[in-house]
mmCIF file of C-alpha atoms in Angstrom:
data_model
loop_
_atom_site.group_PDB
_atom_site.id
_atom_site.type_symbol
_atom_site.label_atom_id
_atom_site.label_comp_id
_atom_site.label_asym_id
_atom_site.label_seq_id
_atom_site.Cartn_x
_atom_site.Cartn_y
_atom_site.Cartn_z
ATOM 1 C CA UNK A 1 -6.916 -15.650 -6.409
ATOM 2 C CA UNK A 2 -5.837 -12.457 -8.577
ATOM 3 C CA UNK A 3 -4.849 -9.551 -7.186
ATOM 4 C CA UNK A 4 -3.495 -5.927 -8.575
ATOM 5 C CA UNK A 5 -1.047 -4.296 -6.223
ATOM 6 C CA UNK A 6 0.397 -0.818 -7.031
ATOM 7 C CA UNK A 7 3.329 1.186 -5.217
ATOM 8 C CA UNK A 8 2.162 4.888 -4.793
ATOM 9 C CA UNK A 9 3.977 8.055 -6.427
ATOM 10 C CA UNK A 10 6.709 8.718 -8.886
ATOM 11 C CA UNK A 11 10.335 6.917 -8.325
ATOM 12 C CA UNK A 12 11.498 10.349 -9.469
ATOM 13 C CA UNK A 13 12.855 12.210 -6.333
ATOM 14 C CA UNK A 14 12.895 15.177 -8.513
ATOM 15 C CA UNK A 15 9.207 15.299 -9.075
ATOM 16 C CA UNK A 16 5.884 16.657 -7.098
ATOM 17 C CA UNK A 17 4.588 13.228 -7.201
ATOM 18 C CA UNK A 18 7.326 11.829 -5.546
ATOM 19 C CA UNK A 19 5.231 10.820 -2.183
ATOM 20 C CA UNK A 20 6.230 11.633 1.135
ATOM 21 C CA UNK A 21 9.787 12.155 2.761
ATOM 22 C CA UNK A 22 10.388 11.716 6.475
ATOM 23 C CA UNK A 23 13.171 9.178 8.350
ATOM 24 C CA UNK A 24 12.597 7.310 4.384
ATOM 25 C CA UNK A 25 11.123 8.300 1.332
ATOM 26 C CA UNK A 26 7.694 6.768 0.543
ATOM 27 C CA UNK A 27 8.416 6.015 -2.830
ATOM 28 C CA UNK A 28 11.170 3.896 -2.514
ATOM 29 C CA UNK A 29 9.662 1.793 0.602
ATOM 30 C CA UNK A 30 6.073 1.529 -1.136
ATOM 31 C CA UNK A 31 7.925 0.131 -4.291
ATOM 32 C CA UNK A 32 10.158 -2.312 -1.542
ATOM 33 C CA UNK A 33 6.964 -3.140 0.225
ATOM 34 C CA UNK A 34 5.199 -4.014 -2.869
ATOM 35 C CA UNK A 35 8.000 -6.106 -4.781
ATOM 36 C CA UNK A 36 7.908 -8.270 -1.566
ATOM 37 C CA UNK A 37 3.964 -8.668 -1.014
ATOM 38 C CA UNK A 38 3.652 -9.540 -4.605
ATOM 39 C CA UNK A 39 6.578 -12.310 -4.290
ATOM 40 C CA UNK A 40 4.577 -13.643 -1.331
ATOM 41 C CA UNK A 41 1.607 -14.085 -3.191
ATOM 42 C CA UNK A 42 3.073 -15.946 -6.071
ATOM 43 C CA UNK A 43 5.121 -17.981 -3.801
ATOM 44 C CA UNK A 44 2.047 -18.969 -2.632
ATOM 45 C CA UNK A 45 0.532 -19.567 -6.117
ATOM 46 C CA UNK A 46 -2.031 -16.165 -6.123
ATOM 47 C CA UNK A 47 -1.966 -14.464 -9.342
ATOM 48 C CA UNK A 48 -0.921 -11.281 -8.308
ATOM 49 C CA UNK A 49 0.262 -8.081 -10.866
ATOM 50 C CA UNK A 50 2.268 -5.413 -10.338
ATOM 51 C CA UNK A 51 0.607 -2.104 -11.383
ATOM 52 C CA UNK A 52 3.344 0.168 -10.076
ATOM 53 C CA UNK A 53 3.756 2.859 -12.927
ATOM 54 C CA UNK A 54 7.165 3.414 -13.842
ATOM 55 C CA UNK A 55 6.342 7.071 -14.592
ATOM 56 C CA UNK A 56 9.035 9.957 -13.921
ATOM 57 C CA UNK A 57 7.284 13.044 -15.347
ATOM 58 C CA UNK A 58 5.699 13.556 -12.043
ATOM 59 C CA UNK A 59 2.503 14.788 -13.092
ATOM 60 C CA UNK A 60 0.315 13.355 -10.976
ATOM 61 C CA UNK A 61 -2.923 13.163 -13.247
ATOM 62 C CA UNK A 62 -1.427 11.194 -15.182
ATOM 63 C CA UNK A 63 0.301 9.302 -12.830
ATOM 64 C CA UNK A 64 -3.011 8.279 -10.699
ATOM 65 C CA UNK A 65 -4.397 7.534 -14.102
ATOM 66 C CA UNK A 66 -1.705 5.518 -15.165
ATOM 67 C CA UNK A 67 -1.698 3.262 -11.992
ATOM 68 C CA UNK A 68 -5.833 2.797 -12.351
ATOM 69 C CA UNK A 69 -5.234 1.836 -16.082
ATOM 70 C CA UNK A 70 -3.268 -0.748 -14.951
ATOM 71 C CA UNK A 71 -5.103 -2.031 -12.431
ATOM 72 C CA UNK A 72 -7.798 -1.814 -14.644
ATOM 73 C CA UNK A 73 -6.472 -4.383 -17.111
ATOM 74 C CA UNK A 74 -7.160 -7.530 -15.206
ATOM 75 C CA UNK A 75 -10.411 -8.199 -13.444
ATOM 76 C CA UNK A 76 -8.969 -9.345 -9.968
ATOM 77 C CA UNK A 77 -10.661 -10.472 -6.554
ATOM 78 C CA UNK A 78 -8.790 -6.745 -4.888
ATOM 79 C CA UNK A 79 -6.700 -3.989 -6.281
ATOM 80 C CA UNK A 80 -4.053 -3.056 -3.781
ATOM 81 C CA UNK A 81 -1.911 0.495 -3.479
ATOM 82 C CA UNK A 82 0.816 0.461 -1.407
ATOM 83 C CA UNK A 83 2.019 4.126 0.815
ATOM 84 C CA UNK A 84 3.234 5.234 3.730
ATOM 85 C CA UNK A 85 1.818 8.146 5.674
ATOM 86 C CA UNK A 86 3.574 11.468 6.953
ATOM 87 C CA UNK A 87 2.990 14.036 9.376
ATOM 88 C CA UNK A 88 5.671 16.179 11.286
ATOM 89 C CA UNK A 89 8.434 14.628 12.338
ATOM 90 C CA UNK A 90 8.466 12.702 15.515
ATOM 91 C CA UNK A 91 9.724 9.614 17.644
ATOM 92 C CA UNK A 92 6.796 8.550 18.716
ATOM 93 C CA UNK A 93 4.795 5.313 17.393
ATOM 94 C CA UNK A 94 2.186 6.643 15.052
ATOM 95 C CA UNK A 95 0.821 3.093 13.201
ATOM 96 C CA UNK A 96 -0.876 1.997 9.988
ATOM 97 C CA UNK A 97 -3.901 2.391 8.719
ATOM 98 C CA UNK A 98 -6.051 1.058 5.741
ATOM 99 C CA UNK A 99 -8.669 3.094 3.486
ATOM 100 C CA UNK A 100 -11.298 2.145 1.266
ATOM 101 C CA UNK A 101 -14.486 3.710 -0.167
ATOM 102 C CA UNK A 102 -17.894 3.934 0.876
ATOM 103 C CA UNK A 103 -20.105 0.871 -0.594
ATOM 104 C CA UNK A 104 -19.107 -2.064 -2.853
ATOM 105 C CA UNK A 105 -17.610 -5.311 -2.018
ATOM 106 C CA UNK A 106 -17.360 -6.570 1.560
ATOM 107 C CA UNK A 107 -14.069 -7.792 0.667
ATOM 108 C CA UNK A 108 -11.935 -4.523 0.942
ATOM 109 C CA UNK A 109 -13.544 -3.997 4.428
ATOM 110 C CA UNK A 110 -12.429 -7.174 5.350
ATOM 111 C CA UNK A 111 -9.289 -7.192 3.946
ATOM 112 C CA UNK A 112 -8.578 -3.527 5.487
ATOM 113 C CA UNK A 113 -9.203 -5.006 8.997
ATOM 114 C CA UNK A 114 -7.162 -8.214 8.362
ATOM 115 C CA UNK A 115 -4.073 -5.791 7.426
ATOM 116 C CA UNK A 116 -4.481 -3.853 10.363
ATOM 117 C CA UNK A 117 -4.826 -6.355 12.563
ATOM 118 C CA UNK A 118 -1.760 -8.526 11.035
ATOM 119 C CA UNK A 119 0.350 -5.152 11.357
ATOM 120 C CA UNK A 120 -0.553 -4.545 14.705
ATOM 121 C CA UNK A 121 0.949 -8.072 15.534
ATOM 122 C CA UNK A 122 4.195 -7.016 13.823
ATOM 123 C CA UNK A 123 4.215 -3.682 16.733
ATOM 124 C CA UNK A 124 2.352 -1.053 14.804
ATOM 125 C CA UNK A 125 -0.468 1.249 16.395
ATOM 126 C CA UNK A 126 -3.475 0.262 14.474
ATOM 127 C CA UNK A 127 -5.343 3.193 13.520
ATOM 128 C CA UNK A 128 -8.113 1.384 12.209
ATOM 129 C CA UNK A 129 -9.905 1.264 8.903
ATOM 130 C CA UNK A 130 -10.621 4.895 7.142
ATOM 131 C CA UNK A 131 -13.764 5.158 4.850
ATOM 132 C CA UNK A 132 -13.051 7.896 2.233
ATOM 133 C CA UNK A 133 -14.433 8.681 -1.221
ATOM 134 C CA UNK A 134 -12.314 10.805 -1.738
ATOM 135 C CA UNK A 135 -9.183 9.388 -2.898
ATOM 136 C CA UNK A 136 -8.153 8.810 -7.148
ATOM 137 C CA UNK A 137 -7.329 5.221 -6.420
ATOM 138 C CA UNK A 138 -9.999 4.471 -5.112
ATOM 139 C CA UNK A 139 -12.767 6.078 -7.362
ATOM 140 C CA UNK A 140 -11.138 5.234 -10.666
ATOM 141 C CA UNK A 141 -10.154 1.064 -10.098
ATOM 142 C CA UNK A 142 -12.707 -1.354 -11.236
ATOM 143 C CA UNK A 143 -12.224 -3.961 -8.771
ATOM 144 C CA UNK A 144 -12.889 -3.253 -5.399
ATOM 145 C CA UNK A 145 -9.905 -1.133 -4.000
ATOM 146 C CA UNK A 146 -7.790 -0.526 -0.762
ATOM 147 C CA UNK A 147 -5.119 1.830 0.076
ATOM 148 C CA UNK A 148 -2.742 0.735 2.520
ATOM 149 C CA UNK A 149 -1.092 3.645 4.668
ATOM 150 C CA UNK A 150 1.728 1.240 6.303
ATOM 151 C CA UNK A 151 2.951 3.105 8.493
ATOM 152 C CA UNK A 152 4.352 6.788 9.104
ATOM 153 C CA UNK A 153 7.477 7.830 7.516
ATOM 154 C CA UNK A 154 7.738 10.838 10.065
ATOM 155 C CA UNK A 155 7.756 8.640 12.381
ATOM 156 C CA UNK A 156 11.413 7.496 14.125
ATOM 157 C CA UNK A 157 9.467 4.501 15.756
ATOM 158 C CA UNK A 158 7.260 2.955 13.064
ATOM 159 C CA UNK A 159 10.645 3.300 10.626
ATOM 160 C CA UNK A 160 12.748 1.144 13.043
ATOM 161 C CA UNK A 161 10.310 -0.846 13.527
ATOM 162 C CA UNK A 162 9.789 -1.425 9.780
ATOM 163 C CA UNK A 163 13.769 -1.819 9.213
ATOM 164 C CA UNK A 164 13.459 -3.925 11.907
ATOM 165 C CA UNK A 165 11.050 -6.119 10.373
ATOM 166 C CA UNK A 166 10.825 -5.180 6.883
ATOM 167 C CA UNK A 167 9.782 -9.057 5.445
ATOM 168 C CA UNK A 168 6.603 -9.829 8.612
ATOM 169 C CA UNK A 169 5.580 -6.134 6.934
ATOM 170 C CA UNK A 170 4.664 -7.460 3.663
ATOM 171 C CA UNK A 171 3.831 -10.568 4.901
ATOM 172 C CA UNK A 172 1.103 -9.117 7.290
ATOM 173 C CA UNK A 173 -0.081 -7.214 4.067
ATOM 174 C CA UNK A 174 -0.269 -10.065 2.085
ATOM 175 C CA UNK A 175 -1.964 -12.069 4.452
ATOM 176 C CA UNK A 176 -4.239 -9.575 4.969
ATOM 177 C CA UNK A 177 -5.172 -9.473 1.618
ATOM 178 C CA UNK A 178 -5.774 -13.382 1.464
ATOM 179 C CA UNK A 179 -8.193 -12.808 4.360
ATOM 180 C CA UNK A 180 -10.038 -10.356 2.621
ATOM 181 C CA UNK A 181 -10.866 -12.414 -0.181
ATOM 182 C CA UNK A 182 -11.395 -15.783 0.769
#
């Protein structure tokens, strides 16, 4: 199977597109996240590329643009992009939760579920899948697209419970993904 899998936002602290910043900084955890889901996959003998952009500028128009491009490049079975949430900063569990767009390919629905459902086994709050058409990703990849919201970077609980269990993370992810596509 071929998959595209992108970590959201600028590694540039120093830039607006630099993602969300509670108990960790999205960008750095997405890209972390990512790096390992992708190793699972080949280890596993999936085709799987990386379409994180390496971009600093931090303009995001051309950031978003630059991620679709390269997810764009190879038709795959799902395009992936890695995040984490945010809201204000609490201790309480918040969870994960998976979005996709309206219409299309059964496979990201299933796929969404599957991630949910594997990250609920690891201890997160499963939020449940999100429909929204609204979102760059997701209008501008070819193949059909998920976004992954792992879990809450405001949150005290979902982070420790990420540090906690950073490598049954990305393997719920990536098994989710295999689910979704079979």
């Amino acid at each position: 199977m071929k998959i595209s899998i992108s970590a959201g936002h600028s590694k540039n602290p120093n830039t607006t597109d630099y993602g969300a910043v509670g108990y960790v900084h999205e960008s750095k955890v997405a890209r972390e996240i990512t790096t390992e889901v992708i190793k699972y996959l080949r280890d596993r003998n999936h085709t799987a590329y990386n379409c994180t952009d390496a971009r600093t500028d931090g303009n995001v128009t051309n950031h978003l643009a630059e991620i679709c491009a390269r997810h764009n490049k190879n038709k795959c079975d799902l395009a992936v992009s890695i995040h984490l949430n945010s809201s204000a900063l609490t201790k309480k569990p918040l969870g994960c939760e998976v979005y996709h767009s309206s219409g299309g390919s059964a496979k990201k629905s299933k796929a969404a579920k599957a991630i949910c459902s594997n990250l609920e086994k690891v201890g997160f709050k499963n939020r449940g899948v999100k429909v929204s058409n609204n979102l760059y990703v997701l209008n501008h990849t070819n193949d059909p697209c998920i976004l992954v919201e792992a879990f809450f970077c405001s949150s005290k609980a979902d982070v420790d419970l990420y540090e906690k269990n950073k490598k049954n993370v990305a393997e719920a992810i990536a098994k989710g993904i295999l689910s979704g596509i079979k």
